[in-house]
XYZ file of C-alpha atoms in Angstrom:
600
model
C -10.330 -39.528 215.209
C -9.790 -41.625 212.157
C -11.227 -39.748 208.805
C -13.298 -40.329 205.696
C -12.480 -38.576 202.860
C -13.951 -38.504 199.133
C -11.823 -37.990 195.985
C -13.580 -36.855 192.770
C -12.472 -37.945 189.601
C -11.436 -41.349 187.971
C -8.254 -40.954 186.191
C -4.318 -41.673 186.858
C -4.501 -37.700 189.161
C -7.219 -38.877 191.194
C -5.520 -43.017 191.937
C -2.215 -41.152 193.064
C -3.948 -38.884 195.322
C -5.447 -41.308 197.076
C -2.775 -43.509 196.717
C -1.072 -40.802 199.151
C -3.931 -39.783 201.239
C -4.555 -43.572 202.333
C -0.943 -43.547 203.679
C -1.673 -41.020 206.102
C -2.096 -41.797 209.870
C -5.603 -40.053 210.385
C -7.275 -41.796 207.521
C -9.794 -44.122 208.086
C -10.582 -44.613 204.374
C -10.020 -43.100 201.090
C -13.927 -43.522 198.839
C -13.132 -42.702 194.918
C -16.173 -40.902 192.839
C -16.710 -42.655 190.530
C -12.411 -44.312 190.749
C -11.381 -46.964 188.003
C -9.852 -50.305 188.326
C -6.906 -49.172 190.721
C -9.157 -47.713 193.736
C -11.074 -50.293 193.393
C -11.078 -52.131 196.790
C -7.434 -51.903 197.160
C -6.595 -51.805 201.202
C -8.319 -48.191 202.545
C -9.260 -47.248 198.780
C -12.593 -48.429 197.757
C -15.311 -46.951 194.826
C -18.378 -45.186 195.482
C -21.373 -44.902 192.891
C -22.381 -41.470 194.024
C -23.751 -39.502 191.753
C -20.823 -36.153 191.825
C -22.813 -34.622 189.103
C -25.934 -33.887 191.641
C -24.030 -31.610 193.833
C -26.880 -32.028 196.682
C -27.451 -35.614 196.219
C -23.177 -35.435 196.689
C -23.388 -33.262 200.708
C -26.021 -36.033 201.368
C -24.022 -38.554 200.642
C -21.031 -37.009 202.689
C -23.057 -36.382 205.756
C -24.630 -39.918 205.602
C -21.228 -41.232 205.132
C -19.022 -39.044 207.916
C -16.755 -37.760 204.890
C -14.763 -35.978 206.833
C -12.861 -33.786 203.248
C -13.936 -33.712 199.906
C -11.343 -33.473 197.385
C -12.239 -32.550 193.750
C -9.582 -34.025 191.357
C -10.990 -32.956 187.847
C -11.554 -29.042 186.652
C -15.086 -29.704 185.558
C -16.470 -30.691 188.976
C -14.837 -27.358 190.353
C -15.975 -24.964 187.335
C -19.529 -26.443 187.712
C -19.165 -24.643 191.538
C -18.994 -28.174 193.475
C -16.578 -26.939 196.288
C -18.899 -23.595 196.905
C -22.062 -25.834 196.872
C -20.650 -28.472 199.318
C -19.140 -25.882 201.773
C -22.168 -24.268 201.909
C -24.014 -27.761 202.884
C -21.443 -28.143 205.299
C -19.125 -30.421 203.863
C -15.398 -29.673 203.803
C -14.143 -29.237 200.475
C -10.638 -28.691 199.201
C -10.063 -27.053 195.959
C -10.842 -23.194 194.311
C -14.279 -21.744 193.824
C -16.292 -21.389 190.797
C -14.768 -17.663 190.538
C -11.754 -18.801 191.485
C -11.323 -21.740 189.131
C -12.388 -18.790 185.687
C -8.447 -18.730 185.403
C -8.706 -22.221 184.185
C -11.616 -22.117 182.947
C -11.999 -19.369 181.100
C -9.161 -18.856 179.675
C -10.050 -14.765 178.396
C -10.137 -13.665 181.730
C -7.168 -15.312 182.936
C -5.542 -13.520 180.473
C -7.079 -10.014 181.270
C -6.479 -10.755 184.637
C -2.552 -11.447 184.033
C -2.604 -7.746 182.321
C -4.791 -6.459 185.354
C -2.456 -7.740 188.000
C 1.764 -7.829 185.556
C 1.718 -10.777 185.848
C 3.832 -11.577 182.236
C 2.485 -13.929 179.749
C 2.021 -13.183 175.796
C 0.085 -10.845 173.839
C -3.358 -11.511 172.999
C -6.577 -11.156 171.984
C -9.958 -13.086 172.637
C -13.255 -13.316 169.922
C -16.318 -14.508 169.742
C -16.456 -13.450 166.022
C -14.579 -16.469 163.780
C -13.578 -13.470 160.613
C -12.422 -10.894 163.653
C -10.361 -13.608 164.287
C -8.936 -14.539 160.899
C -8.363 -10.783 160.538
C -6.398 -10.259 163.905
C -4.486 -12.964 162.774
C -3.358 -11.690 159.016
C -2.189 -8.390 160.496
C -0.248 -9.577 163.418
C 3.243 -8.866 163.923
C 3.880 -12.651 165.228
C 5.732 -14.617 163.197
C 4.154 -17.651 164.607
C 0.482 -18.057 166.625
C -1.324 -19.727 169.471
C -4.856 -20.151 168.842
C -6.974 -21.298 172.259
C -10.646 -22.398 172.861
C -11.327 -20.367 175.991
C -13.498 -22.587 177.958
C -12.038 -26.199 179.272
C -11.367 -28.574 176.735
C -10.158 -31.394 178.207
C -6.004 -30.030 178.491
C -6.135 -30.166 174.265
C -7.983 -27.256 173.177
C -4.442 -25.214 172.099
C -3.569 -25.464 168.412
C -0.091 -23.991 167.733
C -0.099 -23.206 164.222
C 2.562 -22.290 161.917
C 1.816 -20.080 159.848
C -1.118 -17.464 159.477
C -2.823 -19.733 157.208
C -3.116 -22.717 159.795
C -3.931 -20.376 162.649
C -7.317 -19.136 160.283
C -7.892 -22.626 159.965
C -7.984 -23.599 163.815
C -10.439 -20.298 164.184
C -12.825 -22.108 162.070
C -12.439 -25.942 162.957
C -12.949 -24.406 166.917
C -15.223 -21.803 166.077
C -17.396 -23.369 163.219
C -17.142 -26.961 163.175
C -17.442 -27.206 167.010
C -14.254 -29.496 167.575
C -14.237 -28.541 170.865
C -18.073 -27.752 171.424
C -19.437 -25.276 173.617
C -15.305 -24.401 174.907
C -14.692 -22.757 171.568
C -17.275 -20.630 171.736
C -14.371 -18.238 172.378
C -11.184 -18.035 171.044
C -8.296 -16.947 171.590
C -5.048 -15.721 170.008
C -1.583 -14.969 170.984
C 1.972 -15.000 169.975
C 3.829 -18.328 170.023
C 6.489 -17.784 172.883
C 9.422 -19.919 172.428
C 11.649 -21.358 175.340
C 11.574 -24.501 177.604
C 7.919 -25.206 178.857
C 7.556 -26.169 182.590
C 4.631 -26.923 185.061
C 5.041 -24.913 188.574
C 2.455 -25.650 191.162
C 1.931 -24.535 194.566
C -0.699 -24.926 197.825
C -2.515 -21.687 197.600
C -4.723 -20.778 200.972
C -5.808 -17.988 199.703
C -2.980 -16.013 201.542
C 0.251 -17.874 201.107
C 1.563 -19.806 198.640
C 3.869 -23.273 199.058
C 5.482 -24.136 195.316
C 6.140 -27.913 194.702
C 8.985 -28.752 192.926
C 8.831 -28.068 188.998
C 7.657 -30.304 186.612
C 8.002 -30.564 183.043
C 4.732 -32.367 181.109
C 5.382 -34.221 177.487
C 2.149 -33.156 175.905
C 2.927 -34.435 171.693
C 1.544 -37.525 171.386
C 5.421 -39.128 169.956
C 8.714 -39.283 170.836
C 10.891 -36.148 169.876
C 7.655 -33.839 170.616
C 6.117 -34.813 167.496
C 2.481 -36.272 166.804
C -0.983 -34.036 167.755
C -1.393 -32.921 171.252
C -2.902 -34.792 173.706
C -3.855 -34.747 177.507
C 0.315 -35.302 178.600
C 1.979 -38.383 177.927
C 4.337 -38.306 180.507
C 6.362 -36.033 183.151
C 8.866 -36.304 185.540
C 10.191 -33.743 188.283
C 11.721 -32.194 189.440
C 12.946 -30.144 186.403
C 16.828 -28.707 186.484
C 16.117 -26.447 184.097
C 14.301 -24.677 186.968
C 17.182 -23.168 189.321
C 16.183 -22.475 192.748
C 16.841 -18.680 192.172
C 14.459 -18.843 189.256
C 11.669 -20.797 191.056
C 11.912 -18.045 193.310
C 11.526 -15.352 190.779
C 8.424 -17.636 189.382
C 7.306 -18.307 193.492
C 6.997 -13.987 193.551
C 6.253 -12.914 190.332
C 3.574 -15.040 188.946
C 2.412 -17.770 191.755
C 2.116 -15.261 194.893
C 0.942 -12.381 192.515
C -2.304 -14.263 191.141
C -3.479 -14.909 194.816
C -2.590 -11.365 195.506
C -4.401 -10.331 192.569
C -7.506 -12.729 193.408
C -7.469 -11.385 196.772
C -7.110 -8.252 195.659
C -10.373 -8.823 193.532
C -12.787 -10.460 196.112
C -12.264 -14.127 194.738
C -9.782 -15.406 197.350
C -7.910 -18.523 195.880
C -7.868 -21.479 198.013
C -6.472 -25.393 196.537
C -3.831 -26.117 194.367
C -3.144 -23.344 191.422
C -0.946 -24.922 188.463
C 1.134 -22.499 186.059
C 2.158 -23.422 182.900
C 5.087 -21.163 182.106
C 7.495 -21.008 179.109
C 10.917 -19.960 180.264
C 12.142 -17.246 178.192
C 15.050 -15.008 176.954
C 13.010 -12.154 178.613
C 11.837 -14.614 181.378
C 9.486 -17.005 182.605
C 6.090 -16.160 180.650
C 2.353 -17.958 181.532
C 1.299 -20.168 179.036
C -1.698 -20.582 180.831
C -3.479 -21.283 184.506
C -4.767 -24.680 185.693
C -6.827 -25.175 189.217
C -6.326 -28.475 189.842
C -3.298 -30.639 190.330
C -1.638 -31.471 186.305
C -2.510 -35.468 185.211
C 0.552 -36.949 184.329
C 1.760 -33.824 186.756
C 0.129 -35.130 189.940
C 1.965 -38.643 189.572
C 5.868 -37.288 189.986
C 4.251 -34.900 192.028
C 2.972 -37.053 195.028
C 6.035 -40.180 195.574
C 7.831 -36.894 196.189
C 5.995 -34.981 198.567
C 7.488 -36.054 201.986
C 4.755 -34.651 204.366
C 1.063 -36.552 205.026
C -1.020 -35.260 202.214
C -4.119 -35.027 204.652
C -1.829 -32.694 207.116
C -1.129 -30.290 204.041
C -4.754 -29.911 202.830
C -5.852 -29.613 205.971
C -3.312 -26.652 206.611
C -4.029 -25.312 203.353
C -7.563 -24.670 204.640
C -6.777 -23.415 207.786
C -5.121 -20.390 206.252
C -2.086 -21.983 207.756
C 0.806 -22.641 205.509
C 3.570 -19.912 206.389
C 3.365 -21.691 209.053
C 3.554 -25.403 208.149
C 5.500 -25.997 204.365
C 5.412 -29.426 203.210
C 8.412 -30.936 203.031
C 9.716 -32.316 200.111
C 12.504 -35.135 199.179
C 15.340 -33.299 197.921
C 18.024 -36.196 196.656
C 15.218 -38.311 194.257
C 13.438 -38.325 191.057
C 10.544 -38.546 189.798
C 9.668 -40.125 186.437
C 5.930 -41.120 184.700
C 5.246 -42.663 181.456
C 1.706 -42.818 179.847
C 0.195 -45.676 178.165
C -2.664 -44.809 175.857
C -5.332 -47.217 173.839
C -4.261 -46.873 170.463
C -5.961 -44.369 167.942
C -5.503 -41.618 171.025
C -6.210 -38.916 171.414
C -8.265 -39.824 168.281
C -11.082 -42.418 168.683
C -10.206 -45.607 170.086
C -11.496 -49.628 170.969
C -12.408 -50.109 175.017
C -12.328 -52.745 176.868
C -8.970 -54.319 176.196
C -7.623 -56.496 178.754
C -4.239 -55.607 180.688
C -2.210 -57.831 181.588
C 1.204 -58.176 183.718
C -0.023 -55.542 186.263
C 1.147 -57.875 189.497
C 4.642 -58.246 187.568
C 5.203 -54.322 187.023
C 4.477 -53.738 190.886
C 7.957 -55.921 191.069
C 10.531 -54.466 189.648
C 10.203 -51.588 191.980
C 7.495 -48.994 190.267
C 4.394 -47.712 190.834
C 1.222 -48.559 188.326
C -1.184 -45.147 188.308
C -5.113 -46.520 187.179
C -6.077 -43.787 184.502
C -9.231 -45.101 182.303
C -9.642 -48.645 183.518
C -12.620 -50.892 184.380
C -12.560 -54.107 186.223
C -14.496 -57.006 183.875
C -15.290 -60.018 185.100
C -12.318 -59.789 187.413
C -9.689 -58.535 185.185
C -8.665 -55.302 184.194
C -9.468 -53.802 181.002
C -9.075 -50.498 179.392
C -12.142 -47.820 179.388
C -10.014 -44.719 178.167
C -7.785 -42.557 175.766
C -5.025 -42.823 178.757
C -4.855 -46.018 180.147
C -1.979 -46.371 182.667
C 0.946 -44.203 184.531
C 4.089 -46.223 184.734
C 5.819 -43.837 187.917
C 9.745 -45.052 189.214
C 11.081 -42.820 191.997
C 15.421 -43.192 192.083
C 18.469 -41.290 193.542
C 18.939 -39.748 189.669
C 17.111 -38.633 187.140
C 18.497 -40.990 184.218
C 18.095 -44.153 186.853
C 14.043 -43.073 187.221
C 13.732 -42.574 183.081
C 15.557 -46.313 183.173
C 12.731 -47.716 185.587
C 10.073 -46.074 184.151
C 10.524 -47.420 181.135
C 11.753 -50.954 182.146
C 7.971 -50.846 184.143
C 6.179 -49.974 180.791
C 7.424 -53.018 179.040
C 6.257 -55.287 182.158
C 3.195 -54.911 181.052
C 0.786 -55.477 178.152
C -2.277 -54.723 176.667
C -2.086 -54.474 172.437
C -1.202 -51.789 170.465
C -0.359 -49.503 173.138
C 0.853 -46.143 172.605
C 3.614 -44.835 174.790
C 6.598 -42.734 174.812
C 10.303 -43.626 174.702
C 11.550 -40.465 175.501
C 10.288 -38.968 178.701
C 12.862 -36.730 180.357
C 14.683 -35.995 177.146
C 15.649 -32.516 177.610
C 15.994 -32.798 181.343
C 18.831 -35.112 179.543
C 20.087 -32.815 177.396
C 20.058 -29.960 179.811
C 21.794 -32.036 182.232
C 24.494 -32.766 179.851
C 24.771 -29.338 178.023
C 25.294 -27.649 181.360
C 27.380 -29.996 183.527
C 29.166 -31.976 181.317
C 29.886 -35.567 182.788
C 31.892 -35.529 186.116
C 32.645 -38.339 188.091
C 30.194 -37.601 190.453
C 27.461 -37.701 187.409
C 29.107 -41.544 186.957
C 28.012 -42.051 190.986
C 32.001 -41.158 192.167
C 31.685 -39.141 195.265
C 34.821 -38.383 196.227
C 33.902 -36.388 198.915
C 32.350 -40.228 200.350
C 35.229 -41.564 199.693
C 37.238 -39.218 201.802
C 35.495 -39.478 204.435
C 35.902 -43.375 203.917
C 39.839 -42.810 203.865
C 39.555 -40.753 207.349
C 37.667 -44.132 208.634
C 39.562 -47.169 208.042
C 42.799 -45.735 208.798
C 42.257 -46.959 212.063
C 41.810 -50.442 210.466
C 44.674 -49.870 207.848
C 47.284 -48.739 211.155
C 46.517 -52.047 213.133
C 47.399 -54.039 210.157
C 50.399 -53.350 209.573
C 53.615 -55.375 209.173
C 57.126 -55.653 208.233
C 57.682 -56.082 204.106
C 54.297 -53.923 203.152
C 55.379 -50.111 201.954
C 52.619 -48.617 200.957
C 50.491 -45.446 202.351
C 47.004 -44.798 202.719
C 45.847 -43.099 199.251
C 47.960 -44.309 196.879
C 47.233 -46.206 193.813
C 49.207 -49.875 194.341
C 51.180 -50.703 197.394
C 54.575 -52.218 197.217
C 55.493 -55.435 199.292
C 58.842 -56.232 200.170
C 59.137 -59.959 200.037
C 62.941 -60.473 201.729
C 61.893 -58.092 204.350
C 59.669 -60.213 205.251
C 61.506 -63.153 205.293
C 61.089 -64.830 201.979
C 63.784 -65.854 199.874
C 63.214 -66.952 196.061
C 59.436 -67.840 196.381
C 56.520 -68.889 194.855
C 53.466 -66.844 194.478
C 50.433 -68.849 194.917
C 47.269 -66.816 194.037
C 43.726 -67.114 194.297
C 39.855 -65.736 194.382
C 36.441 -65.945 195.871
C 33.748 -63.900 196.944
C 30.083 -64.043 198.849
C 27.183 -64.712 197.490
C 23.846 -65.549 199.590
C 25.847 -64.606 202.534
C 25.529 -61.058 201.332
C 21.798 -61.152 200.592
C 21.761 -61.627 204.257
C 23.856 -58.978 205.164
C 21.772 -56.230 202.993
C 18.235 -57.609 204.027
C 19.325 -57.374 208.165
C 21.654 -54.321 207.617
C 24.307 -56.181 209.027
C 27.778 -55.889 207.395
C 29.830 -56.125 209.504
C 30.557 -60.271 209.803
C 30.986 -60.193 205.793
C 34.777 -59.708 205.806
C 35.469 -62.836 208.417
C 33.427 -64.788 205.366
C 35.059 -63.300 202.650
C 38.699 -63.621 204.479
C 38.151 -67.008 205.262
C 37.282 -68.310 201.749
C 40.045 -66.746 200.079
C 42.436 -68.051 202.636
C 41.104 -71.379 203.344
C 41.657 -71.715 198.985
C 45.550 -70.687 199.241
C 46.101 -73.009 202.499
C 44.462 -75.764 199.996
C 47.552 -75.093 197.905
C 50.471 -75.990 200.828
C 51.079 -72.294 200.701
C 50.906 -69.080 203.117
C 48.647 -66.472 203.072
C 50.664 -63.558 202.107
C 47.968 -60.918 201.167
C 44.726 -60.351 200.520
C 42.903 -58.547 197.488
C 39.565 -58.226 196.884
C 37.299 -56.168 195.166
C 33.631 -54.172 196.562
C 31.842 -52.665 194.270
C 28.374 -50.264 194.956
C 25.572 -48.981 193.451
C 26.124 -45.976 195.431
C 28.834 -45.098 198.370
C 27.749 -45.768 201.844
C 30.231 -45.023 203.857
C 28.861 -46.573 206.733
C 28.432 -49.602 205.273
C 31.674 -50.139 203.120
C 33.649 -48.662 206.492
C 31.807 -51.633 208.394
C 32.495 -54.656 205.804
C 36.226 -52.918 205.626
C 36.424 -53.440 209.545
C 35.536 -56.633 208.809
C 37.975 -57.884 206.693
C 40.612 -56.373 208.884
C 39.832 -57.955 211.495
C 39.245 -61.371 210.181
C 43.154 -60.372 208.548
C 44.254 -60.821 212.033
C 42.343 -63.606 213.461
C 43.765 -65.120 210.702
C 47.631 -63.985 210.918
C 47.100 -62.681 207.176
C 48.083 -59.460 205.870
C 45.455 -58.555 203.029
C 44.881 -55.701 200.228
C 41.393 -54.666 199.401
C 40.435 -53.304 195.923
C 37.669 -51.548 195.865
C 35.490 -49.939 193.786
C 35.136 -46.440 195.567
C 38.317 -48.018 197.655
C 42.106 -49.727 196.915
C 43.784 -51.332 199.513
C 47.149 -53.241 199.457
C 48.410 -54.755 203.059
C 50.733 -57.073 204.046
C 50.750 -60.301 205.914
C 52.331 -62.774 208.302
C 51.406 -62.168 212.199
C 50.241 -58.382 211.248
C 48.096 -56.901 208.321
C 48.456 -53.549 206.719
C 45.607 -51.611 204.334
C 46.447 -49.191 201.611
C 43.098 -46.795 200.721
C 42.975 -45.201 197.353
C 39.567 -43.451 196.314
C 38.742 -44.708 192.691
C 34.815 -44.254 192.322
C 31.927 -46.710 192.200
C 29.064 -46.944 189.452
C 25.179 -46.243 190.842
C 24.183 -48.922 188.301
C 25.347 -51.576 190.743
C 24.198 -52.147 194.474
C 26.641 -53.307 197.416
C 28.280 -56.699 196.128
C 31.161 -58.557 196.102
C-alpha cells in the first residue's frame, strides 16, 4: 500500500529529501511542513500548514491524514523532542531522540562525550563565566583558538579567532552581547585544528552504521574561503581527499564509536549522524557533530543515492542496516552552489522576484529551493539562502561547470554565490595525480577493447594496395599495387548531423555508417572520380565501446556495399583502409575529450 509521508522543515535540505522520497514507488504523497515554493504542488509533493511547534497537534494531524512516517529535517525540532513525542503518540518518526540530539544541541556535552569514549577531537574547555573563559584564553598554549556557542545557532555560532584578543572579544560578543541568543549561555573554547575539513555522514540504527560518501561544505561567504561564516555556500561529493581506507578509519574510530558510546550510555542513536572532521597530520579529529542531514550536504548526497530513500529509512528504523546497506552511484560527482540574498549572513531584503527557474532545469541541473515562497503566482525570496543549484556529472570538474552554468541561468537582483565550489578538491586532484590521459577523457583500456572488437571488421575490408596493420598511427596505400598508373587524387569531406541526433535518441547507431559512407562516396563520384578510400573523424565525450563498435561496423558494411575501401579516423581511434572490391581498416587508440558528446 502506498504511504503518505510528512517532511518537517522549509529549507533546501527538506526540498531535497522530499524530492528523493517522492521517487519511491512506495510513496503516495509527500507533505512538507511548512515547506517552500519548491515543495508547493510539485507532483507527489505538496505543502502543509499544520503546526510543527505543537507536537500534540502534529501527532493528531498525522493520525487523521494517515501519515505513515515523519522525517524531521532541521536540528531545532529534534532537540525539542519531536521524535520522542510523535513516537509516544504512535506516529513513526525518523530522527534521533532529544537526548541523542544533544550531540549537536549541546557542544559542551558533545565534547565531554568524545573524551569519555576516546573519540579524537581538539583540546577544549567550556565556560559559563566570560571572565573565566578569557582568563583561559590568555593562558592557553594554543597559537589560535576557536570559540563556539554551546547551543544551536543555525550553523553560525563558531568564531575562528586569529589571536587571543580576538578570541576574548568573541567570548564577550557571545556571552554578554548575546550575539547568538540563549545558545551562547555556555561557550566552548578549543584549539584551532589545521588541515582539510570534510563532512562524513552515516545512517545509524542504534547499533550499526552505514557511511555515506564524504562531502565538503564551503562555509565562508566569498571565493577563496574569505568573508563571514555562513550556514554553507555550497558543497560537493565525494571528496577525493578521503580515500576508502581513510573513510573506513573514520567509520571505525568516529562514527561507530559514537553510536556504540550512545548505546552504552542508554541513549541509542537512530537517524543520521553527521561528523564534521578536520583531517590533521595526526589523523581525523571531530570538529562537531550534527544530528541530521547537513545543508547543503544533503543536496549533493541524495542525488548520488542509488537506493530507495524510503526503504533506507525503514531499514534504519527497523535495525536492519547491517543486512541492507544503502547503495550509492560510484562513478558520479555532485556539486551544489548556494544562491543567497544580498546582505546575507546579515540583514537582507525579502520578497525579491526570482526568474529563470524553468530555463535552468533545461540545462540538466536540479534546483532545490531554500528561502523561497509564492507571491501572486511567482516565486520570491524569503530567506538568506534562497536556492541551491545542483549538478551531477561523471567528473567533479564537469559537475562544477554544469552547476555554475545553472546558476548563471537564474536571476534575482544582487544574488550572492561562490564561483569556486570544489576548488580544494580540484587542487588536491591536480597535486596528487597530475594531468593524465584519463583526466582528459582518454580511456586507454576502453580503446584497446574497441580495437579488439573491430579487428574482424578490418579483416573483412582487406584488399590489394593497403599496407597497414591495426594499431599504427597511419596507413599506407600502394596505388600501383591497386592497379592505378599516374592517377589524380580527388578528396571530399562530409558528415551526418540530424541523423546522429536521431540515432542518439533511439540508441541505434548501426546505420550511421551507411549514411556517412554514402554521402562521402557520392561527393567523390560527383567529381567523376572512382572512390578509393574513406577517411572520417569520430569524436565522443566518453568512449562507449558498444556504440563506437556499432558505428564502425556500419561503416565497414557500407564500404562493402559500395565496393569502396575506407579509412576511419576516430578521436579515440584512427582507421585507414583501402578500396576497390574490398576494404581494410587500420585502428589506432588516440584519445577522446569529455567535453563533447558522440558526434561526426
